Coordinates of C-alpha atoms and ligand atoms in Angstrom, one line a residue:
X624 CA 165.5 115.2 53.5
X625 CA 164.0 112.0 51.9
X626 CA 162.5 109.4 54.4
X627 CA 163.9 106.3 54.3
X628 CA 161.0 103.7 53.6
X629 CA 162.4 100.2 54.6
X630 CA 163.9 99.6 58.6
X631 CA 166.8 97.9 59.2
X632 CA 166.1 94.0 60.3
X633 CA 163.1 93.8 57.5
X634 CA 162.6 91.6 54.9
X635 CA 161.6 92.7 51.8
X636 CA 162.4 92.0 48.0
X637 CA 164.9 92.7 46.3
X638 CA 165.7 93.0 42.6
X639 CA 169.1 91.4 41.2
X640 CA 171.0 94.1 39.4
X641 CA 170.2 94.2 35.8
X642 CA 167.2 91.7 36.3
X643 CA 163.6 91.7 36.6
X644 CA 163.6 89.3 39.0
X645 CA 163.3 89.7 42.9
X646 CA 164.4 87.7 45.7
X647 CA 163.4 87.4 49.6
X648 CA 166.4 90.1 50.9
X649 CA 166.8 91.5 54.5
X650 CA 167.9 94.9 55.1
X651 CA 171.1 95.7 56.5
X652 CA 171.8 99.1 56.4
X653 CA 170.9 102.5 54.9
X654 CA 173.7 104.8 54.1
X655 CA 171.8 108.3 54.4
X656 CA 174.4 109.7 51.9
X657 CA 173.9 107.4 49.0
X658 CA 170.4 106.7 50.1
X659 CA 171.5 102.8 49.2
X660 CA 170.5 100.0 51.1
X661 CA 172.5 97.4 52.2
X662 CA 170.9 94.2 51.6
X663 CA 171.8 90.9 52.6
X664 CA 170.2 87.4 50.6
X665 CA 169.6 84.2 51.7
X666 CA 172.8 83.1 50.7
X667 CA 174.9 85.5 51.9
X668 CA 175.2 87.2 49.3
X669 CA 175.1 91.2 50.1
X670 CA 174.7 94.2 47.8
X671 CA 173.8 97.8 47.8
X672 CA 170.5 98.1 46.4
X673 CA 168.2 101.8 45.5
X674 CA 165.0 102.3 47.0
X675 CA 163.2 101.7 43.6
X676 CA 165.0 98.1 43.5
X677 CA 162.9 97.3 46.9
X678 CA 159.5 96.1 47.6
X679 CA 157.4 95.0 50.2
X680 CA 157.2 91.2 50.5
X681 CA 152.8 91.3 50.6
X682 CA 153.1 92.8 46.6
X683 CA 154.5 89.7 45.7
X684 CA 152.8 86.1 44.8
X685 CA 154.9 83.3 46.4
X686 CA 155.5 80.0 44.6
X687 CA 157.0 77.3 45.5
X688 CA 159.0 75.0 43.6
X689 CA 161.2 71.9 44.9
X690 CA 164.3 71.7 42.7
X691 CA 167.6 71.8 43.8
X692 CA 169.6 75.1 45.1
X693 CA 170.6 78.2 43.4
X694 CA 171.6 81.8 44.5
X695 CA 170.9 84.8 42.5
X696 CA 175.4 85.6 42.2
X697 CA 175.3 82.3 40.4
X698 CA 172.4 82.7 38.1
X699 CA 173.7 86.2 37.4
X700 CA 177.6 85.9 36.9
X701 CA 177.5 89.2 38.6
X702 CA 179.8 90.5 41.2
X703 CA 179.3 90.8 44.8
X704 CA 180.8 91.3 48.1
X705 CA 180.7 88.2 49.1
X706 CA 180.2 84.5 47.7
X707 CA 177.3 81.9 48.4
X708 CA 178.9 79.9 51.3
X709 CA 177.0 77.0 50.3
X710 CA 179.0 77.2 46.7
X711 CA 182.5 76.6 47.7
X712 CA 181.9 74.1 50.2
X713 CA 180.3 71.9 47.6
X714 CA 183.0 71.9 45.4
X715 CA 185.8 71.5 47.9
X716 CA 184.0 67.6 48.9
X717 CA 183.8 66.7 45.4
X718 CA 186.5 64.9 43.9
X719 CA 188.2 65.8 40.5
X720 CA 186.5 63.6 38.1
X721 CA 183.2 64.5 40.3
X722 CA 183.8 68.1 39.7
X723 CA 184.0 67.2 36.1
X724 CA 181.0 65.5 35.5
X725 CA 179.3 68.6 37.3
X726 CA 180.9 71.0 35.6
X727 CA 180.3 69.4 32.2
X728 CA 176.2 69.1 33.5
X729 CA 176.5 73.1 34.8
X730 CA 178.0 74.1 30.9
X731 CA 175.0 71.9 29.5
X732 CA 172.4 73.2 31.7
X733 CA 173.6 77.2 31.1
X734 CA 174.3 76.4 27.2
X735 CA 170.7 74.3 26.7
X736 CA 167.5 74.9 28.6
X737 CA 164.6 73.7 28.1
X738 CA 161.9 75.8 29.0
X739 CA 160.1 73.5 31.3
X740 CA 163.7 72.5 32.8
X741 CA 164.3 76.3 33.5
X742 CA 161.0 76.4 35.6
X743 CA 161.8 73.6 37.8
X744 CA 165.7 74.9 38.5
X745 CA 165.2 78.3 39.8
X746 CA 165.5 78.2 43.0
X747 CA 165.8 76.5 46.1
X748 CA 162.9 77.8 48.7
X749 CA 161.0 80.3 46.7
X750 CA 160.9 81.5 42.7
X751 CA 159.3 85.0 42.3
X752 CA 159.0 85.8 38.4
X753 CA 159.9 89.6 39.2
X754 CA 156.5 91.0 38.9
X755 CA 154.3 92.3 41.7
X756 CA 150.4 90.0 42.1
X757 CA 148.5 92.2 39.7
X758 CA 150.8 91.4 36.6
X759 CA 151.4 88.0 37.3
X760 CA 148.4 87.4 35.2
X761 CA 149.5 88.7 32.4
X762 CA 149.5 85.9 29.5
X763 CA 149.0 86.4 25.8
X764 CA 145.5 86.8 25.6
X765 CA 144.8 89.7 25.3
X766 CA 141.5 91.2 23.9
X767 CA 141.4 94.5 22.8
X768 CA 140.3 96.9 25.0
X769 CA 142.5 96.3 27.6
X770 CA 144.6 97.7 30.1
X771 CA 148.4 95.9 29.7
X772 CA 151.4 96.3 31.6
X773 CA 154.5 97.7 29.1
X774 CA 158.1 96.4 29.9
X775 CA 160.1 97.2 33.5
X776 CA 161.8 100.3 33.2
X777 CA 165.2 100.9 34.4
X778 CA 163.8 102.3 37.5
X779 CA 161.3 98.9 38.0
X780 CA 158.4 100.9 37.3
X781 CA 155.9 99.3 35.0
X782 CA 153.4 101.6 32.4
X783 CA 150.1 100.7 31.7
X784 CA 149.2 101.3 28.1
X785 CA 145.5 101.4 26.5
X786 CA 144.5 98.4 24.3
X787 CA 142.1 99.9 22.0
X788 CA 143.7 100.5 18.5
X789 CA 141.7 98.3 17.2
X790 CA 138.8 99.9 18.1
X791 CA 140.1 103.1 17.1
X792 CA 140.5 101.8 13.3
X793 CA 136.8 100.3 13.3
X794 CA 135.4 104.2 14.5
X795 CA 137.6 105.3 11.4
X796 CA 136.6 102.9 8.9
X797 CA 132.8 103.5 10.3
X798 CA 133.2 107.5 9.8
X799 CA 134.7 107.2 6.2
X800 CA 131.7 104.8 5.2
X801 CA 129.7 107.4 6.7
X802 CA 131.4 110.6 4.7
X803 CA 131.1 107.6 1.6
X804 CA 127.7 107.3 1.9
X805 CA 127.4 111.2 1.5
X806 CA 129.4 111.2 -1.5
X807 CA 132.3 113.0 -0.2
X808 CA 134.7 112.3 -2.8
X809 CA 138.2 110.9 -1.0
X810 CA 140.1 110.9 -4.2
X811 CA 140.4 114.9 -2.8
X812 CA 143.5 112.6 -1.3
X813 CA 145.0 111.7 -4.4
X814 CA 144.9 115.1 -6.1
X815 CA 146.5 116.6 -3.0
X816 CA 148.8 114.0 -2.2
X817 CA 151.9 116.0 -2.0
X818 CA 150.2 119.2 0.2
X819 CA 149.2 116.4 2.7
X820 CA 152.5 115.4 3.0
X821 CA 154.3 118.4 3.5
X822 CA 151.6 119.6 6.0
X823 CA 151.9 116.2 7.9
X824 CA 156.1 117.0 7.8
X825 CA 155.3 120.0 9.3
X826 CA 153.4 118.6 11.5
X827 CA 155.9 115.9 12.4
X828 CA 159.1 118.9 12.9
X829 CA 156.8 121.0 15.4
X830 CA 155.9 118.0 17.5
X831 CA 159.6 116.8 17.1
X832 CA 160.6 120.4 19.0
X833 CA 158.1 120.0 21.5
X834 CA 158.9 116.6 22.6
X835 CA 163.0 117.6 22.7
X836 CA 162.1 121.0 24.9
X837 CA 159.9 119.0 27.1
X838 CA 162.7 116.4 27.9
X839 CA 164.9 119.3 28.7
X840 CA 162.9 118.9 31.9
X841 CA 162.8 115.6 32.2
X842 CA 164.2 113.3 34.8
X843 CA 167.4 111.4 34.0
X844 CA 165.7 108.2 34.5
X845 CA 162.9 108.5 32.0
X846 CA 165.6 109.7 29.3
X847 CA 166.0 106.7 26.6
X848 CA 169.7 104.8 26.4
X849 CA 170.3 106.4 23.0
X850 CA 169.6 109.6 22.3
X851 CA 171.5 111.5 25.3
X852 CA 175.0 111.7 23.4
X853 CA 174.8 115.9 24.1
X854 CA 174.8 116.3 20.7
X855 CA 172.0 118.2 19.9
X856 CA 171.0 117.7 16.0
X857 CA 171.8 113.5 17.0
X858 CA 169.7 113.4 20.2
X859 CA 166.6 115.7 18.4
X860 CA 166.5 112.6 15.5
X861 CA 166.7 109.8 17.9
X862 CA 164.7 111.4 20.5
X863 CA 165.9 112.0 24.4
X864 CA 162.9 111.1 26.1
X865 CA 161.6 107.2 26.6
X866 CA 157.5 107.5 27.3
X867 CA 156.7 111.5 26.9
X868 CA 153.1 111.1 28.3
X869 CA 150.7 113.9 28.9
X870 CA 148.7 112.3 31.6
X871 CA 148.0 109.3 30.8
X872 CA 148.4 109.6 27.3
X873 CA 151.8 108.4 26.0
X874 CA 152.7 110.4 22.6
X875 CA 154.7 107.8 21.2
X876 CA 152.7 105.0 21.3
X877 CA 149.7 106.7 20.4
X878 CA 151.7 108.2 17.1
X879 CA 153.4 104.6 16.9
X880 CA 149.8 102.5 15.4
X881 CA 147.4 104.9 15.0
X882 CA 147.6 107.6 12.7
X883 CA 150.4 106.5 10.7
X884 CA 148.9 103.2 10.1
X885 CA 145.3 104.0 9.9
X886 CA 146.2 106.9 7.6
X887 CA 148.0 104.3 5.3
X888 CA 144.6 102.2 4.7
X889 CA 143.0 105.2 4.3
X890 CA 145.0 106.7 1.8
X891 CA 144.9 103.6 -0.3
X892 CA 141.5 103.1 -0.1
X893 CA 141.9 106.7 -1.5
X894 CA 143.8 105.5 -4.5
X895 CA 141.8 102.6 -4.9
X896 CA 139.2 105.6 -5.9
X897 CA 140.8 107.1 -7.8
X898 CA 141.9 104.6 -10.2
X899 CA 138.4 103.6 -10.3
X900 CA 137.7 107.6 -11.6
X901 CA 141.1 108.1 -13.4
X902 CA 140.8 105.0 -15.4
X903 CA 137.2 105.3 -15.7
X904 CA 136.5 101.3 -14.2
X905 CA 133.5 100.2 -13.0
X906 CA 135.7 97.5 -10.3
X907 CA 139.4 98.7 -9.4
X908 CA 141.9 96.5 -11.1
X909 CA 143.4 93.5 -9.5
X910 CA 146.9 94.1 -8.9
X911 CA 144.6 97.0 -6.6
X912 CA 143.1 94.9 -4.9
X913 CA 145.9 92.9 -3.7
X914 CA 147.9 95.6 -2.8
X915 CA 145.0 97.4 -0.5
X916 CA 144.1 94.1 0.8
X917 CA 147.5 92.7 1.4
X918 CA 148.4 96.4 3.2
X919 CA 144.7 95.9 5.1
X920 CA 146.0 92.6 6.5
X921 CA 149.2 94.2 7.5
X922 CA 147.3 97.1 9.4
X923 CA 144.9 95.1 11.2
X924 CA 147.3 92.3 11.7
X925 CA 149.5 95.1 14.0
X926 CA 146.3 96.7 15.6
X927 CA 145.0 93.4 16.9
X928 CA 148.2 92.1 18.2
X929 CA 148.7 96.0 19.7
X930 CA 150.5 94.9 22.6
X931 CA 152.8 93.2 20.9
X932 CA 154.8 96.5 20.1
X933 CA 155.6 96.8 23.9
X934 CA 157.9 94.1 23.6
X935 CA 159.5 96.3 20.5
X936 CA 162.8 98.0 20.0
X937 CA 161.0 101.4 19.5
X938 CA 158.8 101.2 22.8
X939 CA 161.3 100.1 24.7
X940 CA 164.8 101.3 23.6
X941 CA 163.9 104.3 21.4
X942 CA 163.1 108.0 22.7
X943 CA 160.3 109.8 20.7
X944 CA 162.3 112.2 18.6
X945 CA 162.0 113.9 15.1
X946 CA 162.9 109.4 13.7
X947 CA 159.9 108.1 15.3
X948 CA 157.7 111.4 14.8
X949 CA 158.5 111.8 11.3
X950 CA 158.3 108.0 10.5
X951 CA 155.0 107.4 12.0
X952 CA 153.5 110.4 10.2
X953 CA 155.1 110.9 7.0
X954 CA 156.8 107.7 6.5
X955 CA 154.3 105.0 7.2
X956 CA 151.4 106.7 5.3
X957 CA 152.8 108.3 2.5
X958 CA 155.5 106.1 1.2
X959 CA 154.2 103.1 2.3
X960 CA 151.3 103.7 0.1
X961 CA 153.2 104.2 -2.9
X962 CA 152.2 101.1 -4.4
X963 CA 148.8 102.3 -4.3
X964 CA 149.6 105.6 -5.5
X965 CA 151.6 104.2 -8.6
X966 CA 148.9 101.8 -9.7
X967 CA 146.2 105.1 -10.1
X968 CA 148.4 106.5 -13.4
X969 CA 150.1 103.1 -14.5
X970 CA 147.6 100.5 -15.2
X971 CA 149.1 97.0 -14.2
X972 CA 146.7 94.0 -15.7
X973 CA 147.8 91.0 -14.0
X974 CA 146.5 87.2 -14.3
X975 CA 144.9 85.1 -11.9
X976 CA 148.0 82.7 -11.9
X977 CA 150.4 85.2 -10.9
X978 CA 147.7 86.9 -8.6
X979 CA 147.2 83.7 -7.0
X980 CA 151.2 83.0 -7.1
X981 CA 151.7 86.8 -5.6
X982 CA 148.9 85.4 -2.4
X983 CA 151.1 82.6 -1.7
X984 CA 153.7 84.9 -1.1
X985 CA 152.1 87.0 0.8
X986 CA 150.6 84.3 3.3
X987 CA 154.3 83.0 3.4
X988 CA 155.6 85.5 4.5
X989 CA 152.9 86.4 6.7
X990 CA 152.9 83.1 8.7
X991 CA 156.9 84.0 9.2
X992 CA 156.1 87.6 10.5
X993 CA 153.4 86.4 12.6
X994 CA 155.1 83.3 13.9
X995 CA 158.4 85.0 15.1
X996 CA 156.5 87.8 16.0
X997 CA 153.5 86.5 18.7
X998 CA 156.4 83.4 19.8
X999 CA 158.7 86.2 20.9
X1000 CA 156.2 88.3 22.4
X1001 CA 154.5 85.4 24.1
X1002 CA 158.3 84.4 25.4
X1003 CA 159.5 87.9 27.0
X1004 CA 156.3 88.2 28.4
X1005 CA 155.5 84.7 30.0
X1006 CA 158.7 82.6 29.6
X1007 CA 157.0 80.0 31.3
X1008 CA 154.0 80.0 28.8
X1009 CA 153.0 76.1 29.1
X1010 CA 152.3 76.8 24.7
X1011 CA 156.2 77.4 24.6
X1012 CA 157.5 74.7 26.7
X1013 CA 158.6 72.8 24.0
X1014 CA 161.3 75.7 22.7
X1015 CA 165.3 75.4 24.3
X1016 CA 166.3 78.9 25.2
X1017 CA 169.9 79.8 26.7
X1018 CA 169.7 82.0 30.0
X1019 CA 171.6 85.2 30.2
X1020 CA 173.4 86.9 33.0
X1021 CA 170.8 90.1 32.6
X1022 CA 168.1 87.4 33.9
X1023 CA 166.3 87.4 30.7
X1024 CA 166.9 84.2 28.3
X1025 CA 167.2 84.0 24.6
X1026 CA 165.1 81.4 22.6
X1027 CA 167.5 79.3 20.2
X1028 CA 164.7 77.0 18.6
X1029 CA 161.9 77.9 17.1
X1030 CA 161.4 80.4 14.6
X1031 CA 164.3 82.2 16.7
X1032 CA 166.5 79.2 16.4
X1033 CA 166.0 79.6 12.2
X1034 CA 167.7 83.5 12.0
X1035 CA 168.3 86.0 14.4
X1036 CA 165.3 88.5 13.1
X1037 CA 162.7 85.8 11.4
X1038 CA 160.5 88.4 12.0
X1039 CA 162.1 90.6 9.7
X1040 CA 162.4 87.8 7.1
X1041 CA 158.4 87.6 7.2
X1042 CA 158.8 91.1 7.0
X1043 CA 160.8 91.5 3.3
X1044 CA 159.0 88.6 2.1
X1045 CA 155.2 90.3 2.5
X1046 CA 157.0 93.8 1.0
X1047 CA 158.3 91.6 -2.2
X1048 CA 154.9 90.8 -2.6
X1049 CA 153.1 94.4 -2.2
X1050 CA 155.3 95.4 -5.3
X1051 CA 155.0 92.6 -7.0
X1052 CA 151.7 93.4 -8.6
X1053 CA 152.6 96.7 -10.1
X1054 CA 154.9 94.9 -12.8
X1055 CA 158.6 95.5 -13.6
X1056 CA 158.3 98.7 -15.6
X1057 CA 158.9 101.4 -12.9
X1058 CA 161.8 101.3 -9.5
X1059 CA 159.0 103.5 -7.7
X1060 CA 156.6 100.2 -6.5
X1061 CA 159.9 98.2 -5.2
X1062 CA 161.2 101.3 -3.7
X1063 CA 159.8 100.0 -0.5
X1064 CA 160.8 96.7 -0.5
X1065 CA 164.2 97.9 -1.6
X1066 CA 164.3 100.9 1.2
X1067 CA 163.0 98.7 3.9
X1068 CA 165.5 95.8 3.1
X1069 CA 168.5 98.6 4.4
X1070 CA 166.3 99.6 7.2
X1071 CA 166.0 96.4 8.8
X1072 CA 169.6 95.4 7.5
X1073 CA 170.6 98.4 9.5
X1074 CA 168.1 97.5 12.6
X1075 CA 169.3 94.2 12.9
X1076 CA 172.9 95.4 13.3
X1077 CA 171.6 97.9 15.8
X1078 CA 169.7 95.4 17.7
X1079 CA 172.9 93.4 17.6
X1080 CA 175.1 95.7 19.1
X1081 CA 172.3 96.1 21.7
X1082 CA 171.6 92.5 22.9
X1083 CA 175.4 92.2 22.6
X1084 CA 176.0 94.8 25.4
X1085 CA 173.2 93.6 27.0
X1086 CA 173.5 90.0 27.2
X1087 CA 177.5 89.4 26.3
X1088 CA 178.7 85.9 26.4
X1089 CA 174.8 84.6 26.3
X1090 CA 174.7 86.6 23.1
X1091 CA 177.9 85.6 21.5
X1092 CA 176.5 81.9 22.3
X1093 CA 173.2 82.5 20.4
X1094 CA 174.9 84.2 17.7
X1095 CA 176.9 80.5 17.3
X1096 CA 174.2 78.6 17.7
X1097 CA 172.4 80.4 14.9
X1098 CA 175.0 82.2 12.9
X1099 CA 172.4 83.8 10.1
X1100 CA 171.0 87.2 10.4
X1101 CA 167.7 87.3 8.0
X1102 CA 168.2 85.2 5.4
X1103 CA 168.4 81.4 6.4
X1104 CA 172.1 80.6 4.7
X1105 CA 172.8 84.1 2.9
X1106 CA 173.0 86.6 5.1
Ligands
NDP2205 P1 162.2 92.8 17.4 O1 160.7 92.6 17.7 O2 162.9 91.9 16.5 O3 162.9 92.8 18.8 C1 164.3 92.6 19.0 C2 164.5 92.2 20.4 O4 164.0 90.9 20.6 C3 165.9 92.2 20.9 O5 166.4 93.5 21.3 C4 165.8 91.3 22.1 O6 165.2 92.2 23.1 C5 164.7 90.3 21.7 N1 165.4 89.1 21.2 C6 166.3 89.0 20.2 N2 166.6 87.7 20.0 C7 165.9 87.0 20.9 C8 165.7 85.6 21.1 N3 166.5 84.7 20.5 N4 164.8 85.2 22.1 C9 164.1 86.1 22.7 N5 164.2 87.4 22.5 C10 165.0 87.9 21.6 O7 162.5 94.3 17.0 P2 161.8 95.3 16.1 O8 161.2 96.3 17.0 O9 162.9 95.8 15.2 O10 160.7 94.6 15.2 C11 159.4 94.3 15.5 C12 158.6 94.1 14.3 O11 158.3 95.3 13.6 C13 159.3 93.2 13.2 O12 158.4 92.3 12.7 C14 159.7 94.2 12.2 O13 159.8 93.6 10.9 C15 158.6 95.2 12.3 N6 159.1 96.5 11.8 C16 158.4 97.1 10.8 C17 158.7 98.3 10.4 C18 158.0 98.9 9.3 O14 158.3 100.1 9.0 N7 157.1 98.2 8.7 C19 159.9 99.1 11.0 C20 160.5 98.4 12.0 C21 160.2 97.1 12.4 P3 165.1 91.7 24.7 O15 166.0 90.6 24.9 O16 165.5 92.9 25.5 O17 163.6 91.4 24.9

């Protein structure tokens, strides 16, 4: 029989339902059926809580702030037993054109706020961000080679995830000088392209079965939102499990960076070979060159900024199923690097001009990517960062708030804008005679067409009226007035 671990009369902390954030709560009562606490809050307000949703008031960092009153039911929009006394009586002294005026202030305040505004009205005795002591110092400066916290997890719990890809790619680039240097010949890559491949899809389908028998055994809260219809050939694509980790090693993340996209610079670096031996050159061509170096930027770009894939639809909302596995080990490496692999047998001379033109691009769309990309990440992990104080966001009844200036305030997904822009530029150098060089830019333009809609329907369920709001306030998708 499972020991109850809170006693009636304490106070502990409680988190709001569909929130990360905690408040000061005192227990009521424990229902030794349900093994739910009944939980009463400052205001009054009372609500049956799970074990997982309590902690112990010492884990928590206290702040104080001075700004005027507000309970968690109001924040929230969510349902309780019983309303904040201190509400109702408010409104019953005020007289109509009073009521008004505050209810006019109440729309601007929910509709418009500015970051630093947000800090100051949280609430009335004591703001806890949500996060126990030791994460509270999370910011965004990370250095590689760290140990960061990933997302809350439905059941509160937080993972701690290895910051080392980087790393990891400067041992690989260090071992393929090394096998260089000995004149083993990598263009081996080239004329076995297709047997790698298949032998990393088979690769990808085993690991695929693995991870679905294991989450057979899994426990209902560590299975991901999507990919539990019952439907077996749907939930083995879109995986069941959230974070399959052996030990500390977490499968997905580890497949998510590492070999897929270390394998990409590696194969191209490959082809950059053989061109060179193919076309008997001294120097690999330019239109080469950029692609490699524009891929290279790409690569390392995403390894340095590692943690910023916790924040990410696939950590977070994806299971690891036969999608991820097969994308990160098939996908990413070999079709991504088909620029590369065209340029080897189709010579593409190109001038300085349009090189130079093609760099412009690429750097555009880069600072886009980049931008959205480290300003959302920053956001969802600090939203008090003092660097974003100068963004308006709109708070949502989940607890989490949405940015609506910014690079978030241009489209809904300016990340992906960056994204298409950079992949218009990989192909770019391979001229217009062959599809196969824009087959990326063309594929990934339905992939994120189709993963925006997705995400939609997501932060739509998520985040309802907030959402519908944001999607007013900045009615384009990706493409600033098109689309
Ligand atoms: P995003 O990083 O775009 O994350 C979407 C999430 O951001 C939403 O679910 C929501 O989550 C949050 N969000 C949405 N709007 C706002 C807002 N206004 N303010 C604050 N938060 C908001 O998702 P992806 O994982 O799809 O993309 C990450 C990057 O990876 C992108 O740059 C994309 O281009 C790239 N990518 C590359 C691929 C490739 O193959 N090269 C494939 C897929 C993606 P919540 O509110 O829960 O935090």
């Amino acid at each position: 029989m499972p020991v109850r671990r809170f006693a009636d009369g304490e106070v502990v902390m409680g988190r709001w339902p569909g929130s990360v954030l905690y408040y000061e709560v005192q227990v009521a009562s424990y229902n030794d059926l349900t093994h739910l606490y009944t939980v009463k809050y400052k205001d009054g307000t009372e609500l049956e809580l799970k074990e997982s949703d309590l902690r112990s008031v010492s884990s928590f960092k206290h702040r104080k702030s001075n700004s005027s009153s507000s309970s968690p039911s109001r924040r929230s929009g969510s349902r309780s037993r019983s309303r904040s006394p201190g509400r109702s009586a408010k409104g019953k002294r005020r007289s109509s054109s009073q009521s008004r005026e505050s209810k006019e202030e109440k729309k601007k305040t929910v509709r418009e706020t500015n970051l630093t505004f947000l800090k100051l009205s949280e609430n009335n005795t004591s703001r806890y961000n949500g996060e126990p002591d030791s994460t509270e110092r999370n910011d965004t400066s990370y250095k590689p080679l760290q140990v960061v916290e990933g997302l809350p997890l439905l059941n509160g719990r937080r993972l701690k995830y290895r910051i080392n890809g980087f790393y990891a790619f400067v041992l690989t680039v260090a071992a393929v000088g090394t096998s260089l240097y000995f004149e083993i010949e990598l263009h081996y890559l080239y004329d076995h392209f297709l047997q790698f491949a298949v032998s990393a899809a088979t690769f990808s389908v085993l690991l695929s079965i693995y991870l679905y028998a294991r989450s057979l055994k899994a426990p209902k809260e560590e299975l991901s939102p999507g990919g539990n219809s019952g439907n077996f050939v749907y939930d083995f694509f879109i995986g069941r499990e959230l974070n399959p980790r052996i030990g500390n090693f977490d499968l997905k993340y580890f497949c998510e960076l590492r070999p897929g996209l270390i394998g990409w610079v590696i194969i191209n670096l490959a082809m950059l070979l053989a061109e060179m031996k193919v076309q008997d050159r001294n120097m690999p061509s330019l239109s080469m060159i950029l692609v490699n170096s524009f891929q290279l930027l790409y690569v390392v770009d995403a390894l340095w900024n590692e943690d910023a894939i916790l924040t990410t639809m696939d950590i977070t909302h994806d299971g690891f199923g036969f999608m991820l596995a097969f994308g990160d080990l098939v996908w990413v490496p070999f079709i991504y690097s088909l620029q590369a692999f065209y340029l080897v047998s189709h010579p593409s001379e190109i001038s300085w001009p349009t090189a130079s033109a093609i760099i412009i691009l690429n750097i555009f769309g880069y600072y886009i990517f980049r931008g959205a990309n480290s300003q959302k990440n920053a956001f969802r992990r600090n939203p008090k960062d003092p660097k974003l104080a100068h963004l308006k966001c709109i708070p949502t009844a989940a607890g989490k708030s949405l940015l609506i200036t910014g690079w978030w305030g241009l489209v809904r997904h300016p990340n992906y804008l960056g994204d298409l822009i950079m992949a218009l530029a990989w192909s770019l150098p391979c001229g217009f005679n062959h599809i196969l060089p824009y087959f990326y830019v063309l594929y990934f333009t339905c992939l994120l067409i189709h993963r925006e809609n997705r995400d939609g329907h997501q932060c739509k369920k998520k985040y309802g009226l907030a959402w519908e709001r944001y999607c007013q306030r900045v009615p384009y998708r990706i493409f600033p007035y098109i689309y």
